[in-house]
Amino acid sequence: MTTTYLLDGRCEISNNAAERRAKTYVTGRKNFLFHDTADGATASAIVLSLIETAKANNLNIYHYLYTLLLYMPDYKNEPAGIKQLLPWSDFIKERCTGIIDIEKVRPEERGNLNI
């Protein structure tokens, strides 16, 4: 039996937080009809990871995914652009926190990342 959490105060006593995060996936699992291939399962894991990371950073999930899909195609090969799109960056925090009117941000008016 390991007692690492007794040696390091930063360690959690239980894994309840991780289990609560996995619950959203387990609840929707019956509805995932596209999991008949490895690619479908990989796509699902990526999207659910993005959603859970947005939740952990207190972001508006819909707006975070919208912003990623809006900017990612232009900056997918630029490390500085990817850093701007991480959920803890200032660029994302100012655009994806709270309730935001998505109608004001159109693809043709998106501008550039400040890299």
mmCIF file of C-alpha atoms in Angstrom:
data_model
loop_
_atom_site.group_PDB
_atom_site.id
_atom_site.type_symbol
_atom_site.label_atom_id
_atom_site.label_comp_id
_atom_site.label_asym_id
_atom_site.label_seq_id
_atom_site.Cartn_x
_atom_site.Cartn_y
_atom_site.Cartn_z
ATOM 1 C CA MET A 1 0.000 0.000 0.000
ATOM 2 C CA THR A 2 1.444 3.376 -0.993
ATOM 3 C CA THR A 3 1.190 6.368 1.272
ATOM 4 C CA THR A 4 2.799 9.010 -0.934
ATOM 5 C CA TYR A 5 0.131 11.544 -0.016
ATOM 6 C CA LEU A 6 1.414 11.448 3.581
ATOM 7 C CA LEU A 7 4.904 12.455 2.431
ATOM 8 C CA ASP A 8 3.874 15.265 0.089
ATOM 9 C CA GLY A 9 1.059 17.627 1.048
ATOM 10 C CA ARG A 10 0.374 18.520 -2.591
ATOM 11 C CA CYS A 11 -0.876 14.998 -3.374
ATOM 12 C CA GLU A 12 -4.587 14.302 -3.188
ATOM 13 C CA ILE A 13 -5.858 11.664 -0.786
ATOM 14 C CA SER A 14 -8.338 10.326 -3.317
ATOM 15 C CA ASN A 15 -8.887 10.427 -7.055
ATOM 16 C CA ASN A 16 -12.454 11.726 -6.811
ATOM 17 C CA ALA A 17 -11.682 14.812 -8.923
ATOM 18 C CA ALA A 18 -10.365 12.662 -11.793
ATOM 19 C CA GLU A 19 -13.356 10.353 -11.538
ATOM 20 C CA ARG A 20 -15.801 13.287 -11.669
ATOM 21 C CA ARG A 21 -14.114 14.559 -14.832
ATOM 22 C CA ALA A 22 -14.355 11.118 -16.449
ATOM 23 C CA LYS A 23 -18.052 10.936 -15.570
ATOM 24 C CA THR A 24 -19.000 13.256 -18.442
ATOM 25 C CA TYR A 25 -17.458 10.801 -20.881
ATOM 26 C CA VAL A 26 -19.066 7.771 -19.253
ATOM 27 C CA THR A 27 -22.488 9.434 -19.268
ATOM 28 C CA GLY A 28 -22.318 10.132 -23.014
ATOM 29 C CA ARG A 29 -20.629 6.884 -23.975
ATOM 30 C CA LYS A 30 -23.853 5.223 -25.133
ATOM 31 C CA ASN A 31 -24.410 8.043 -27.609
ATOM 32 C CA PHE A 32 -21.010 7.815 -29.271
ATOM 33 C CA LEU A 33 -21.901 5.867 -32.386
ATOM 34 C CA PHE A 34 -18.711 6.876 -34.208
ATOM 35 C CA HIS A 35 -16.479 4.898 -31.844
ATOM 36 C CA ASP A 36 -16.441 1.959 -34.195
ATOM 37 C CA THR A 37 -12.977 3.046 -35.412
ATOM 38 C CA ALA A 38 -9.768 4.031 -33.663
ATOM 39 C CA ASP A 39 -9.872 7.413 -35.430
ATOM 40 C CA GLY A 40 -13.344 8.103 -34.043
ATOM 41 C CA ALA A 41 -12.204 7.270 -30.521
ATOM 42 C CA THR A 42 -9.125 9.487 -30.938
ATOM 43 C CA ALA A 43 -11.243 12.408 -32.181
ATOM 44 C CA SER A 44 -13.603 11.998 -29.250
ATOM 45 C CA ALA A 45 -10.720 11.899 -26.770
ATOM 46 C CA ILE A 46 -9.237 15.094 -28.232
ATOM 47 C CA VAL A 47 -12.502 17.027 -28.076
ATOM 48 C CA LEU A 48 -13.325 15.826 -24.563
ATOM 49 C CA SER A 49 -9.806 16.733 -23.409
ATOM 50 C CA LEU A 50 -10.224 20.234 -24.827
ATOM 51 C CA ILE A 51 -13.580 20.596 -23.066
ATOM 52 C CA GLU A 52 -12.267 19.403 -19.700
ATOM 53 C CA THR A 53 -9.192 21.653 -19.986
ATOM 54 C CA ALA A 54 -11.458 24.624 -20.734
ATOM 55 C CA LYS A 55 -13.581 23.773 -17.694
ATOM 56 C CA ALA A 56 -10.476 23.518 -15.501
ATOM 57 C CA ASN A 57 -9.404 27.005 -16.650
ATOM 58 C CA ASN A 58 -12.876 28.545 -16.098
ATOM 59 C CA LEU A 59 -13.438 29.293 -19.775
ATOM 60 C CA ASN A 60 -16.648 29.524 -21.747
ATOM 61 C CA ILE A 61 -16.390 26.114 -23.426
ATOM 62 C CA TYR A 62 -18.375 26.955 -26.554
ATOM 63 C CA HIS A 63 -16.434 30.137 -27.151
ATOM 64 C CA TYR A 64 -13.083 28.415 -26.504
ATOM 65 C CA LEU A 65 -13.810 25.731 -29.097
ATOM 66 C CA TYR A 66 -15.083 28.386 -31.510
ATOM 67 C CA THR A 67 -11.891 30.435 -31.037
ATOM 68 C CA LEU A 68 -9.691 27.372 -31.561
ATOM 69 C CA LEU A 69 -11.481 26.456 -34.778
ATOM 70 C CA LEU A 70 -11.316 30.065 -35.914
ATOM 71 C CA TYR A 71 -7.567 30.582 -35.423
ATOM 72 C CA MET A 72 -6.006 27.103 -35.510
ATOM 73 C CA PRO A 73 -5.932 26.652 -39.318
ATOM 74 C CA ASP A 74 -3.778 29.772 -39.748
ATOM 75 C CA TYR A 75 -1.342 29.016 -36.899
ATOM 76 C CA LYS A 76 -1.149 25.215 -36.683
ATOM 77 C CA ASN A 77 2.502 25.161 -37.827
ATOM 78 C CA GLU A 78 3.665 28.123 -35.730
ATOM 79 C CA PRO A 79 4.646 27.341 -32.114
ATOM 80 C CA ALA A 80 4.096 30.953 -31.031
ATOM 81 C CA GLY A 81 0.567 30.845 -32.434
ATOM 82 C CA ILE A 82 -0.179 27.592 -30.642
ATOM 83 C CA LYS A 83 1.034 29.109 -27.357
ATOM 84 C CA GLN A 84 -1.460 31.945 -27.834
ATOM 85 C CA LEU A 85 -4.277 29.389 -28.190
ATOM 86 C CA LEU A 86 -3.533 27.468 -24.991
ATOM 87 C CA PRO A 87 -6.310 27.850 -22.391
ATOM 88 C CA TRP A 88 -4.088 29.668 -19.879
ATOM 89 C CA SER A 89 -2.810 32.304 -22.334
ATOM 90 C CA ASP A 90 -3.873 35.926 -21.929
ATOM 91 C CA PHE A 91 -5.276 35.930 -25.488
ATOM 92 C CA ILE A 92 -7.698 33.120 -24.684
ATOM 93 C CA LYS A 93 -8.536 34.303 -21.169
ATOM 94 C CA GLU A 94 -9.676 37.715 -22.405
ATOM 95 C CA ARG A 95 -11.787 36.228 -25.218
ATOM 96 C CA CYS A 96 -13.251 33.128 -23.600
ATOM 97 C CA THR A 97 -14.199 33.999 -20.028
ATOM 98 C CA GLY A 98 -17.726 34.858 -19.013
ATOM 99 C CA ILE A 99 -20.685 35.247 -21.306
ATOM 100 C CA ILE A 100 -19.681 36.630 -24.692
ATOM 101 C CA ASP A 101 -21.797 37.548 -27.695
ATOM 102 C CA ILE A 102 -20.475 35.143 -30.309
ATOM 103 C CA GLU A 103 -22.213 37.048 -33.103
ATOM 104 C CA LYS A 104 -19.657 39.850 -32.768
ATOM 105 C CA VAL A 105 -16.748 37.562 -33.697
ATOM 106 C CA ARG A 106 -17.043 36.541 -37.325
ATOM 107 C CA PRO A 107 -14.352 34.646 -39.258
ATOM 108 C CA GLU A 108 -13.834 37.494 -41.692
ATOM 109 C CA GLU A 109 -13.352 39.992 -38.816
ATOM 110 C CA ARG A 110 -11.154 37.855 -36.539
ATOM 111 C CA GLY A 111 -7.842 39.667 -36.992
ATOM 112 C CA ASN A 112 -4.471 38.098 -36.191
ATOM 113 C CA LEU A 113 -2.884 36.663 -33.097
ATOM 114 C CA ASN A 114 -0.410 38.968 -31.400
ATOM 115 C CA ILE A 115 2.701 36.819 -31.826
#
